[in-house]
Structure formats: C-alpha cells, structure tokens
CSV table of C-alpha atoms and ligand atoms in Angstrom, one decimal:
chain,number,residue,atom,x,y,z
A,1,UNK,CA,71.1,-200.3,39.2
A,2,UNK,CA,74.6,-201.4,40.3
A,3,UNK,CA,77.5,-199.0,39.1
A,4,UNK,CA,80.9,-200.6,38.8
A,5,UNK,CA,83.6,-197.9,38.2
A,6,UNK,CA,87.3,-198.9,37.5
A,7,UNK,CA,90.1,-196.3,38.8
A,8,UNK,CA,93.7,-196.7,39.0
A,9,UNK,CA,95.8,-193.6,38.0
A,10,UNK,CA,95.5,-190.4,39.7
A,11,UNK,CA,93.7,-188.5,37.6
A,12,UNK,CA,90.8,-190.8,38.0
A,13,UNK,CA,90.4,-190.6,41.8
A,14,UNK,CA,89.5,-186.9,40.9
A,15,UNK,CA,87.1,-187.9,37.8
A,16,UNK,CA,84.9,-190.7,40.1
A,17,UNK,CA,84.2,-187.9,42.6
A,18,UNK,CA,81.4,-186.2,41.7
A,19,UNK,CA,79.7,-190.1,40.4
A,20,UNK,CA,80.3,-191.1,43.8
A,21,UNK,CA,78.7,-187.5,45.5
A,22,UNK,CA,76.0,-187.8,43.2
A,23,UNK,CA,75.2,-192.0,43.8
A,24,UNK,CA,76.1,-191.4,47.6
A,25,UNK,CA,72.4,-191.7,49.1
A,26,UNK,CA,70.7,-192.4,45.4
A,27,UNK,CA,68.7,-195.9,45.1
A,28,UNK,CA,71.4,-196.5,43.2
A,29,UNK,CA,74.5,-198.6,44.2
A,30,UNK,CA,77.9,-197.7,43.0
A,31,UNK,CA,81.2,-199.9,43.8
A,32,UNK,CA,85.2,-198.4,43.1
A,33,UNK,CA,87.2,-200.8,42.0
A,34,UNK,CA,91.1,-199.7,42.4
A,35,UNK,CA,93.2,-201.7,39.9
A,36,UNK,CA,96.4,-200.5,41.8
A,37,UNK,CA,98.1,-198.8,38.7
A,38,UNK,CA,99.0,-196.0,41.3
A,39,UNK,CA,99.9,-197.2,44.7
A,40,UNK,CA,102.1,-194.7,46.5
A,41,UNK,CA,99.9,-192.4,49.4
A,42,UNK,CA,100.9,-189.4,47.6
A,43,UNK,CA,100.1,-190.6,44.4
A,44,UNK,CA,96.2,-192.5,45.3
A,45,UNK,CA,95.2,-192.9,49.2
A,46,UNK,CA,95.5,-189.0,50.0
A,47,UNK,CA,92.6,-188.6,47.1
A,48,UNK,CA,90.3,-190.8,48.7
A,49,UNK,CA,90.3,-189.1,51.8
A,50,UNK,CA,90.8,-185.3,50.5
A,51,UNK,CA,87.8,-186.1,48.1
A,52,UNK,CA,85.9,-187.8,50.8
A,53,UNK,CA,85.4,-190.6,48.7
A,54,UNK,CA,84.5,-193.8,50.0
A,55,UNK,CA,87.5,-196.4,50.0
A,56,UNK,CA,87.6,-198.9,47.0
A,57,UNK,CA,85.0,-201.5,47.0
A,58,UNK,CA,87.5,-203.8,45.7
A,59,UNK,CA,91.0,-203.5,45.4
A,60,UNK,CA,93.9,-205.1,42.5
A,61,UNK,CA,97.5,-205.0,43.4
A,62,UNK,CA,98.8,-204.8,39.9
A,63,UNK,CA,101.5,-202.0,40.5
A,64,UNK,CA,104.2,-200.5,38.0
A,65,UNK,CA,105.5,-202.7,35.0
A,66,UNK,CA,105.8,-201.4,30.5
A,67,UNK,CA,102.5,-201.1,29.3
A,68,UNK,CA,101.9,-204.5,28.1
A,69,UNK,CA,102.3,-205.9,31.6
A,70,UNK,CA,100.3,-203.4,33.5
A,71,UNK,CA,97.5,-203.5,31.2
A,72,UNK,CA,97.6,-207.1,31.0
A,73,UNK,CA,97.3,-207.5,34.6
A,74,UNK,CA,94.4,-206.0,35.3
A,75,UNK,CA,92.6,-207.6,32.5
A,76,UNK,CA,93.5,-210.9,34.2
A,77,UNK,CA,92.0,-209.8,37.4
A,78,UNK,CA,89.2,-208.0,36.7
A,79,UNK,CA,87.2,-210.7,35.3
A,80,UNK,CA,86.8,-212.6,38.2
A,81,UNK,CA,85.6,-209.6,39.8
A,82,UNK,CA,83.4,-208.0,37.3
A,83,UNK,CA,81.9,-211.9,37.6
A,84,UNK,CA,81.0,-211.8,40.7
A,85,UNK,CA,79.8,-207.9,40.5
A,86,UNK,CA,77.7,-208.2,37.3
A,87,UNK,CA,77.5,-204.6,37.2
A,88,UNK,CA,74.5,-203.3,35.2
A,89,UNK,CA,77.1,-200.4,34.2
A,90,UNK,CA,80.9,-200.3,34.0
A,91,UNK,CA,82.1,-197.0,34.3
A,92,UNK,CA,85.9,-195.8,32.8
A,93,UNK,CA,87.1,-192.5,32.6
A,94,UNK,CA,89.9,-191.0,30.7
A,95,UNK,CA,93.1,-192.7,28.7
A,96,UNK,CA,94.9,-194.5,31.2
A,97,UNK,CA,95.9,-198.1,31.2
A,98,UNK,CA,92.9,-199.1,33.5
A,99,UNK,CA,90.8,-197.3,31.2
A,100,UNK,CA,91.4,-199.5,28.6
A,101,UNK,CA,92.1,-202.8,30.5
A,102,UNK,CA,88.8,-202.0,32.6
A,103,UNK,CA,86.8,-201.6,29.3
A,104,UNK,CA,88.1,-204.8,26.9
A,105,UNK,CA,87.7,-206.9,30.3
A,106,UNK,CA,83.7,-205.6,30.4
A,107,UNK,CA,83.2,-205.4,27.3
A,108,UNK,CA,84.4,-209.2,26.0
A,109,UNK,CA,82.2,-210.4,29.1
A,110,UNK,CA,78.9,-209.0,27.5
A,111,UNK,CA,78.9,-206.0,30.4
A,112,UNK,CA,77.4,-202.7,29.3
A,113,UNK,CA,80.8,-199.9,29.2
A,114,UNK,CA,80.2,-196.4,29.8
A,115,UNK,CA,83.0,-193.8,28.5
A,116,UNK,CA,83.5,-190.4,30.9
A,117,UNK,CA,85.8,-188.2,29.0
A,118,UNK,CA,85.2,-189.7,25.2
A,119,UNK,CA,86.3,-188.3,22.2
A,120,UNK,CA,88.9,-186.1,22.8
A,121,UNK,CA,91.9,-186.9,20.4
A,122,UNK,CA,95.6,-185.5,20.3
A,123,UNK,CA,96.2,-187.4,16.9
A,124,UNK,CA,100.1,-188.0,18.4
A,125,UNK,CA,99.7,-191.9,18.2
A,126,UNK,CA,103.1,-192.0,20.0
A,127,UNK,CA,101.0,-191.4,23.4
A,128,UNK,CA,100.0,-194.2,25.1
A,129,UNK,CA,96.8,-192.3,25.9
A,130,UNK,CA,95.9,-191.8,22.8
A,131,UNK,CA,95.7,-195.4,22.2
A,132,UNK,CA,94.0,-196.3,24.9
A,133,UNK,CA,91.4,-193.4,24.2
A,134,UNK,CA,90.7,-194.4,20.7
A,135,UNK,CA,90.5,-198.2,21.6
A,136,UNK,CA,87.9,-197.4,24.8
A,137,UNK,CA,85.7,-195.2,22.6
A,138,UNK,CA,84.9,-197.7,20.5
A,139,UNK,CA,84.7,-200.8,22.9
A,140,UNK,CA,82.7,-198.5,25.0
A,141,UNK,CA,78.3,-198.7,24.5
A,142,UNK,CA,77.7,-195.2,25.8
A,143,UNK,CA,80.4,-192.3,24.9
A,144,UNK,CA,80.0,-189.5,27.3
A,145,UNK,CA,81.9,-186.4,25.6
A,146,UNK,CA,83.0,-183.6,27.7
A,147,UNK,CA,82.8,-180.8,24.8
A,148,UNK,CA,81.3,-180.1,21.4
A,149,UNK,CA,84.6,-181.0,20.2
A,150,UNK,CA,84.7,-184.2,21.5
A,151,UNK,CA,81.3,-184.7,19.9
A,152,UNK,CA,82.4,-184.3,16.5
A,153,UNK,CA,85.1,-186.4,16.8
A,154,UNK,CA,83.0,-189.2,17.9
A,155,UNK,CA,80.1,-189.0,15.2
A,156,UNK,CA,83.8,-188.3,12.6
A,157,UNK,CA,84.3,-192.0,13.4
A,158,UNK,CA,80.8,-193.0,13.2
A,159,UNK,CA,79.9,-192.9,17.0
A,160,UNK,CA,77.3,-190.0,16.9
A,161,UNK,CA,74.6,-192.6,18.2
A,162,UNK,CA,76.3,-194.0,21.2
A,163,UNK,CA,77.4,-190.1,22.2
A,164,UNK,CA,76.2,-187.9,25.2
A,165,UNK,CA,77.0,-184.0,25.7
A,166,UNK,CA,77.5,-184.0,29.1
A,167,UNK,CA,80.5,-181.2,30.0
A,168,UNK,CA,83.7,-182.6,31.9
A,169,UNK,CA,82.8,-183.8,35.0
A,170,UNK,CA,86.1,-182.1,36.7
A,171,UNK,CA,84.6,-179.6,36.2
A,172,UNK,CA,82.5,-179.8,39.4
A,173,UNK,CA,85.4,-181.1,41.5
A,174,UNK,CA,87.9,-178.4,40.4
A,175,UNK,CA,85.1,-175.7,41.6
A,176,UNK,CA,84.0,-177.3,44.8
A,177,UNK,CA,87.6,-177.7,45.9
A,178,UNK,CA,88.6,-174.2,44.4
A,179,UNK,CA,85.7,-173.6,47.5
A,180,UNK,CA,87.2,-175.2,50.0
A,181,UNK,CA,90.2,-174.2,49.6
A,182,UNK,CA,89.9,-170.3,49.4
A,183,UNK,CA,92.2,-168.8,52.2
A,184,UNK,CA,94.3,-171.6,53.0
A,185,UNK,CA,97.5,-171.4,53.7
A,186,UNK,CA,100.1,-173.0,50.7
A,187,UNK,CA,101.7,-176.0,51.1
A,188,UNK,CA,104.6,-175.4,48.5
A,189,UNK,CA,108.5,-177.0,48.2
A,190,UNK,CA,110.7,-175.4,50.4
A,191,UNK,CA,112.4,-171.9,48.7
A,192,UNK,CA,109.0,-170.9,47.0
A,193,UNK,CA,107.5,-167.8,49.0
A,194,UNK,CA,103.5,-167.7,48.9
A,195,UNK,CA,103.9,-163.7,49.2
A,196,UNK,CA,106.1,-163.6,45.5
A,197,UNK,CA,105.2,-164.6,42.6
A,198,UNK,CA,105.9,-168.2,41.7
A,199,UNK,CA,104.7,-171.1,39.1
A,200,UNK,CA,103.4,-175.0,39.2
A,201,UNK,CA,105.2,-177.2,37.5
A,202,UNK,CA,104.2,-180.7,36.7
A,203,UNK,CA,106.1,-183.5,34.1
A,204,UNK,CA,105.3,-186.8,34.1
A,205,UNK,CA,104.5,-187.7,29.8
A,206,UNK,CA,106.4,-190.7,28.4
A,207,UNK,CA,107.4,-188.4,25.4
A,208,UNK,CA,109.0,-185.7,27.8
A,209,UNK,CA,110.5,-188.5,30.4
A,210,UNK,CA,111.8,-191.2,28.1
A,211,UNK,CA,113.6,-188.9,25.9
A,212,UNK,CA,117.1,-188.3,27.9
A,213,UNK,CA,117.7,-185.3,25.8
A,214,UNK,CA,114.5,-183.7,25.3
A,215,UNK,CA,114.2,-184.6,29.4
A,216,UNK,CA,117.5,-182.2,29.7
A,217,UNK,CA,116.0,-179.7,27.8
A,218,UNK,CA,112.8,-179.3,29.6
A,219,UNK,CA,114.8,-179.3,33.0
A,220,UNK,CA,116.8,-176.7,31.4
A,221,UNK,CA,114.5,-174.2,29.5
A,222,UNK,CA,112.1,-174.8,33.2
A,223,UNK,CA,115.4,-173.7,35.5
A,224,UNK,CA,115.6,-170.4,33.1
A,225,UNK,CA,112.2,-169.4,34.4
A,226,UNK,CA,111.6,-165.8,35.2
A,227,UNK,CA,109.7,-166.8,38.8
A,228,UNK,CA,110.9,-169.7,41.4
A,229,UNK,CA,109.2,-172.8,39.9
A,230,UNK,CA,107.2,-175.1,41.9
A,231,UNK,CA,107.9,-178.4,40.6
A,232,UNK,CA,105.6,-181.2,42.1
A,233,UNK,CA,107.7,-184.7,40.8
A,234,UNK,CA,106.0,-187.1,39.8
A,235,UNK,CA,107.9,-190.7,40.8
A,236,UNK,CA,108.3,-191.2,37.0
A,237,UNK,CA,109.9,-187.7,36.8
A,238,UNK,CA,112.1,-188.3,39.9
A,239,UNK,CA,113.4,-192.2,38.8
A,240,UNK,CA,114.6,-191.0,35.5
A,241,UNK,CA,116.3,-187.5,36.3
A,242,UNK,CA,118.2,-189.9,38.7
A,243,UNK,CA,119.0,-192.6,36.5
A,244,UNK,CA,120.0,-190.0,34.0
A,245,UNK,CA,121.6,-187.8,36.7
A,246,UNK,CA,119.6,-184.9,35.5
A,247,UNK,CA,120.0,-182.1,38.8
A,248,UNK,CA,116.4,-180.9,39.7
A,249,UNK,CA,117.4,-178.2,42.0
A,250,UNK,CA,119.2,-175.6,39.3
A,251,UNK,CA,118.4,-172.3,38.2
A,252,UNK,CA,114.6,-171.3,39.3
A,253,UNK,CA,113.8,-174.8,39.9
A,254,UNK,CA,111.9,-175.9,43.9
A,255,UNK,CA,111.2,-179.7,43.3
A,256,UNK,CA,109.2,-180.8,45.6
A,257,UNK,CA,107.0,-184.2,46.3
A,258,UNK,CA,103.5,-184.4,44.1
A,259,UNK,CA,100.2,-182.6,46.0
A,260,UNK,CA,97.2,-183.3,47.0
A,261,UNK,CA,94.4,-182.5,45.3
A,262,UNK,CA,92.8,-179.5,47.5
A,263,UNK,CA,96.5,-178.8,47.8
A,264,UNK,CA,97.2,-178.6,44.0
A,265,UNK,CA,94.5,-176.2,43.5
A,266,UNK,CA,95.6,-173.8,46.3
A,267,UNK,CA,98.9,-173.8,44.7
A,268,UNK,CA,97.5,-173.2,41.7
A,269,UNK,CA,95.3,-170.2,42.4
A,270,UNK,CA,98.0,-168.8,44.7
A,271,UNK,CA,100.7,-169.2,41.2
A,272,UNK,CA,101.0,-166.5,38.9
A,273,UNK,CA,100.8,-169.4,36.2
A,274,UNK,CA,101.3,-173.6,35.4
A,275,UNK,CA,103.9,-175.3,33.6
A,276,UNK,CA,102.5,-179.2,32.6
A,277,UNK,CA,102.1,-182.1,30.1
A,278,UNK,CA,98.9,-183.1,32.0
A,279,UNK,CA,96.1,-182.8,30.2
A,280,UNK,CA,94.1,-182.8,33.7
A,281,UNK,CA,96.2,-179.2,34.7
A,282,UNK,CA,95.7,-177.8,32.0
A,283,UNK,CA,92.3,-177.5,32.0
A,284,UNK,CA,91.8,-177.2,35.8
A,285,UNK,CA,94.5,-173.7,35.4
A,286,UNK,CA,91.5,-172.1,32.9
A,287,UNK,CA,89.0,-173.1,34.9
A,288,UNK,CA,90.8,-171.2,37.7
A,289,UNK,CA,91.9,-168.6,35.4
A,290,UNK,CA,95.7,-169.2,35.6
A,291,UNK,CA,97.7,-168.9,32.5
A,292,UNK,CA,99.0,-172.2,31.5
A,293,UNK,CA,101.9,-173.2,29.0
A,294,UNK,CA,101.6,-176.7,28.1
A,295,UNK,CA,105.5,-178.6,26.6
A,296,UNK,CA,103.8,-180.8,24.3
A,297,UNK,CA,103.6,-180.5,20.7
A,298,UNK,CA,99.3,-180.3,20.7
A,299,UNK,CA,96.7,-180.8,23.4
A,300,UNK,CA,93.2,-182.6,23.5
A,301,UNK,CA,91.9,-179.8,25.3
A,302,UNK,CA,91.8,-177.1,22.6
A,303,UNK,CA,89.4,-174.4,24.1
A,304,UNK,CA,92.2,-173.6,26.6
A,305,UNK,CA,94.6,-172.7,23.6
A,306,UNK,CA,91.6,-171.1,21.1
A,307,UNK,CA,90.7,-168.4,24.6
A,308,UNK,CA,93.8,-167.8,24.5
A,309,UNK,CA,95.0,-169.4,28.8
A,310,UNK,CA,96.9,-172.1,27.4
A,311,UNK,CA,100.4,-171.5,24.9
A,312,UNK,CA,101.8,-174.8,23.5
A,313,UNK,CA,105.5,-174.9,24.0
A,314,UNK,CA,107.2,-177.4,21.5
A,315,UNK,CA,110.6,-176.4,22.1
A,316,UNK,CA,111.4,-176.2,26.2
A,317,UNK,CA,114.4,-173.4,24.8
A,318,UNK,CA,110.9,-171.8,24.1
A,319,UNK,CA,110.1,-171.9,27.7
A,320,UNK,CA,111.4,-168.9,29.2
A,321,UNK,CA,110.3,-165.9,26.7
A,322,UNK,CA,106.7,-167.6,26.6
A,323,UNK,CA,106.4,-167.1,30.5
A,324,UNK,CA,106.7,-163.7,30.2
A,325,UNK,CA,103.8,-163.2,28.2
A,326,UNK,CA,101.1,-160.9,28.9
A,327,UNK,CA,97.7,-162.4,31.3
A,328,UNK,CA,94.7,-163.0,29.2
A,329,UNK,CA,91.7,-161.3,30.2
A,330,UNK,CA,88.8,-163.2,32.5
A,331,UNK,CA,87.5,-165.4,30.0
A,332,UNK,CA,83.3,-166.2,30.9
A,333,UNK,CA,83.3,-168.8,28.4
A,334,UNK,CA,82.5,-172.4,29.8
A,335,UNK,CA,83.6,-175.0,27.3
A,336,UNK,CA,83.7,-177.5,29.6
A,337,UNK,CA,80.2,-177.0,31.2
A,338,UNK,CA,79.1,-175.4,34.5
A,339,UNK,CA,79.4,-178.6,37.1
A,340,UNK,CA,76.3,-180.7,36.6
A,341,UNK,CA,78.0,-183.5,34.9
A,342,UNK,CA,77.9,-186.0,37.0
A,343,UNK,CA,74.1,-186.2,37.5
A,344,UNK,CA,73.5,-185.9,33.9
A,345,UNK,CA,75.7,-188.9,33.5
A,346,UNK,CA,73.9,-190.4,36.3
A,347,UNK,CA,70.5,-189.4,34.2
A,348,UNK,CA,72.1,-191.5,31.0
A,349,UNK,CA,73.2,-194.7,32.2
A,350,UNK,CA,69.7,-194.7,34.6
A,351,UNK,CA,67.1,-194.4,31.2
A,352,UNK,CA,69.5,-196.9,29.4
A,353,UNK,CA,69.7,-199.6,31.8
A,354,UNK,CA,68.8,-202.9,31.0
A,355,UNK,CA,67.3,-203.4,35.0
A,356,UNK,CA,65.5,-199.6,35.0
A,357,UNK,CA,61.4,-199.9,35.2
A,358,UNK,CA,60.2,-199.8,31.5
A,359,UNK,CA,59.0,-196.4,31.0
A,360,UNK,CA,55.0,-197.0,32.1
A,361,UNK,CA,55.3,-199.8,34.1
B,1,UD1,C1,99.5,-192.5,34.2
B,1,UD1,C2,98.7,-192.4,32.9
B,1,UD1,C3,98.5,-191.0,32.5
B,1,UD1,C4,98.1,-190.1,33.6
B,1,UD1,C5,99.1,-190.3,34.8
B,1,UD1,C6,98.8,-189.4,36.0
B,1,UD1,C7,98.8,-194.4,31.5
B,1,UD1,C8,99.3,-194.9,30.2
B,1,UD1,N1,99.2,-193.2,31.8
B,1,UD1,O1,100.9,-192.2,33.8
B,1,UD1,O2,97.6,-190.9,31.4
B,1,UD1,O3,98.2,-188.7,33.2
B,1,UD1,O4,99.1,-191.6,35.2
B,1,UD1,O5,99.8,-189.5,36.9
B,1,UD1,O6,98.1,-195.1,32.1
B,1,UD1,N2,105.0,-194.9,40.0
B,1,UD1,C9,105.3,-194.9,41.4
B,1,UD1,N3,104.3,-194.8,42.3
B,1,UD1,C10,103.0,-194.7,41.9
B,1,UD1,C11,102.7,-194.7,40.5
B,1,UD1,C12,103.7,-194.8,39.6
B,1,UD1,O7,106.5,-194.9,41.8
B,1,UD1,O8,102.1,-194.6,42.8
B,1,UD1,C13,106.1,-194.9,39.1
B,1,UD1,C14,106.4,-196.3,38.6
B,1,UD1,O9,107.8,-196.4,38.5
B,1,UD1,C15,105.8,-196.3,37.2
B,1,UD1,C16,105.9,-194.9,36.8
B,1,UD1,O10,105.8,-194.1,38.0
B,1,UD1,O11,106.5,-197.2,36.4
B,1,UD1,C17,104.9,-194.5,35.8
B,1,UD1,O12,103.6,-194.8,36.3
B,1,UD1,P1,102.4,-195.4,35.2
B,1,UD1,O13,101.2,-195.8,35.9
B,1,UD1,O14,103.1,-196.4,34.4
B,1,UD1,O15,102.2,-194.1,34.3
B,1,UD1,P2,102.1,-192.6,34.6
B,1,UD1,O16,103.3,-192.0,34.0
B,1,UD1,O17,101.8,-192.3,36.1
C-alpha cells in the first residue's frame, strides 16, 4: 500500500512522526509531501532532522499569503502530484490550511482521505481551524479520533461509521522525546535562569494576534507574570507586535526565537508551567505534567481542563493571579492513549485498503 501524507505547518512535522517510525521498514511505502505553508528553518527543517524524519518526498513552495490564497495554492499543486502518486491513502492531520487543501484536493480526485486528529471541536467558528476541522471530517473516508470525546462528536454529526478510537498520536512523540531529552541542558532566551523558576510562553492564534488591543493586553497581563517568562515568538507574533509597536521585552517578559521540538519539551519539563493558545502545548504540558493556562475563551482538548492541568484564561488581566495557583496533583489518567497510535492507525488504513490481499486469498 502507498501512503501519501500532506504536512505543511509545524505542528504537523511532529504529528507524521510516529507514521513515518512506524512505516520506516514496513512493506508498506509512505511518501511526505511538504506544501510549504511553513518555510523558515526554525519554523519546519529543524523538525525533520530533530524527529529523524526522512526529508519530504515531494516538496510545494506555496509560502505565507490570507487564507484564501494559501489554501488555494496548494489545492492547485497538489493535484498534479497526487496524479502522479495515486496514493492508495492520503493521510492529513490536524486543522491547518494544508489539512484542508490536502483533503478537498484528494478527495474531489476519487483518492481515499484518512483524518488523524478528527473530531475535536472548539465550536468558536471565528477560528480558522475550526473550519478547516469541520470541513476535513467530513470530506475525509476514515476519521481517526484521538479521544472518546472526539468520538461522540463525530457519530453527533452522523460520522460514527467512518470513526476510529485510536488515542493522539503525539502522544508517542511527546514521550519518546520527553526520553531523549532527560538531563539536557536548556536552551532558553537570554535572562531566563534554568536553576529559577521560570514559564513557556507561546502566541501565535489569529484571534489573540489580529486583535491590536486584545494583542496589548496579552503582552501586558503576560509581562505581570510572577516568574521570568519564556516567550518563544512565533514570526506571526513577532511581525505584528512590530507593526503595532507592541515592546516584547517589558515586565517578566524573555522573548526569544521559536524551539525545536526536543528543545520545546526540555523547556517545558524544566518550567514550572506553560502559557499558550496552541492546542498542540497544551496537551503536550499534561502529558509532561506541567500546569498549563491556555488565553483562549475554550479549548478542543477538554480532559486537560476537566483533570484540572489546564485553567482557561479569557481575560489576559486574568493572567497574573491564575499563575499563582496551586500545582495539581500527578494525574495517572491517559485521555489521550498510552503511545501506540500510530501502528493502530497503520492497522486501519492496511484492512481497508482497496490494494490489501482479500482476507483468505
Ligand atoms: C498555522 C495553523 C495553526 C497552527 C500553526 C502552528 C492554519 C490556519 N493555522 O498557523 O493551526 O497551530 O500554524 O504554528 O493553517 N510565517 C513565517 N515563517 C514561517 C511560517 C509563517 O514568517 O515559516 C509567518 C507569515 O508571515 C505568515 C504568518 O507567519 O503569514 C502566519 O503563518 P500561517 O501559516 O498563515 O499560520 P500560523 O499562524 O502559523
């Protein structure tokens, strides 16, 4: 069986991992296509060598533009490619624009679409994710839902029969670089001491960016924080403070350029806790048991919130009481499964393909 998977956006250099470990080696043949949504080293290449993932198979150029554009472009050039691939599986993963661009392209040219990371809703139709989640679910021919939550919301909108339990297959990246990483020394913005407590910091959301006053506020409420603040910018982050000559070294504030993955999650274990609007951090600070106070007004990944590691923070003025909240205690719950994802995924898409040996023959 051939495996197509389409990447672009950072989060999805973490989320192919554990496919491509798990094909690596497999009878199975599995080719990365990069649509080129994120282009900078610091924001793509520095995953596909941390991750030790081969490079991209094939690689689009379609680079930054408003959503219409980006998406739009790599609908255009995809088809030629998935053409000439016919994939017996196109994989997508998550809520970004080449999620949804890589799905409609497969989808309208009679490809089979595979969804990792369906079903999980914010209901804020505002996001641009959440269109592009809602819209890939149900293009996609096999939903692959990363928690019992996800589930429900899936068979809600009459997708039970196309849906797979599976757990989030971060999951088994965030623990096998947690591994790694264990006694390395911290690669953090200059003025943030490893040896005192500190927090990660990450902002990159259209609704907290766009928004030149709630941008302000977050800065603000963030530069109040009881602990120096490491704040990894994101180039979205970084061109609109400027444009809107927002300072990003007051108060408690480090900025400092975005990490690495295996770097991320040092920093991250090393914190005392994570400030974010990724949905990706949020999850990844339970997993490692880091408290985690998410500015956004809900989150797709509830179980952080209902075990009590993650506080929604509405209102940044908010921000600096919340971080001095009390440290759950060690949750054992795993909501997001124990690391097997991949292969189970792997599992799926071989006993539904159209090209796997009939069962018997
Ligand atoms: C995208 C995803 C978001 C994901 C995030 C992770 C969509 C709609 N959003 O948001 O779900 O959480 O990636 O980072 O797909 N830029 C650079 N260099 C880069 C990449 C981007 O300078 O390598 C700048 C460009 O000016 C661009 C802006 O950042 O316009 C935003 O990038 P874009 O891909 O549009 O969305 P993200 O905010 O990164």
């Amino acid at each position: 069986m051939r495996i197509v998977s389409i990447v672009g956006a950072r989060p999805e250099f973490i989320q192919v991992a554990p496919l491509c470990w798990a094909l690596q080696g497999s009878e199975h043949e599995h080719v990365v296509v990069h649509t080129g949504q994120h282009y900078d080293r610091l924001m793509s290449d520095v995953f596909f060598a941390d991750l030790r993932l081969p490079a991209p198979g094939v690689m689009l150029g379609v680079g930054s533009g408003s959503h219409g554009v980006q998406t739009g472009r790599i609908l255009a050039e995809l088809d030629p490619v998935l053409a000439e691939l016919a994939p017996d599986w196109v994989v997508v993963f998550g809520d970004t624009n080449s999620t949804i661009a890589g799905a409609l392209s497969a989808v309208k040219m009679h490809l089979p679409v595979a969804h990792i990371e369906a079903g999980l809703r914010s209901f804020n139709r505002v996001m641009p994710e959440e269109i592009n989640r809602i819209m890939t679910d149900h293009a996609a021919d096999v939903l692959f839902a990363p928690t019992e939550g996800a589930v429900r919301q899936l068979a809600s909108e009459g997708l039970a029969e196309r849906t797979h339990l599976v757990g989030d297959i971060k999951t088994e990246v965030t623990y096998a670089v947690r591994d790694l990483v264990a006694g390395r020394r911290l690669q953090l913005p200059e003025g943030v001491s490893p040896d005192e407590p500190f927090l990660v910091a990450t902002l990159h959301r259209a609704e907290n960016t766009d928004d030149p006053q709630r941008l302000a506020g977050l800065v603000e409420g963030l530069a109040r924080a009881p602990h120096p603040v490491a704040l990894l910018v994101h180039p979205r982050l970084r061109d609109r403070c400027a444009a809107l000559g927002i300072d990003l070294h007051q108060g408690a504030l480090r900025p400092g350029e975005p990490l690495d993955y295996p770097s991320m999650v040092a920093a991250v274990i090393g914190s005392v806790g994570v400030v974010t609007d990724s949905g990706g951090l949020q999850k990844e600070a339970f997993l490692l048991q880091r408290q985690c106070t998410t500015v956004r007004t809900e989150t797709e990944w509830v179980e952080t919130v209902d075990l009590g590691w993650n506080v929604l923070c509405p209102d940044p003025a908010d921000l600096p009481k919340l971080l001095e909240r009390a440290v759950p205690e060690p949750s054992t719950a795993h909501p997001y499964g124990t690391g097997d994802t991949a292969q189970q995924i792997v599992d799926v898409l071989s006993r539904l393909s159209p090209s796997a040996p009939h069962p018997g023959s």
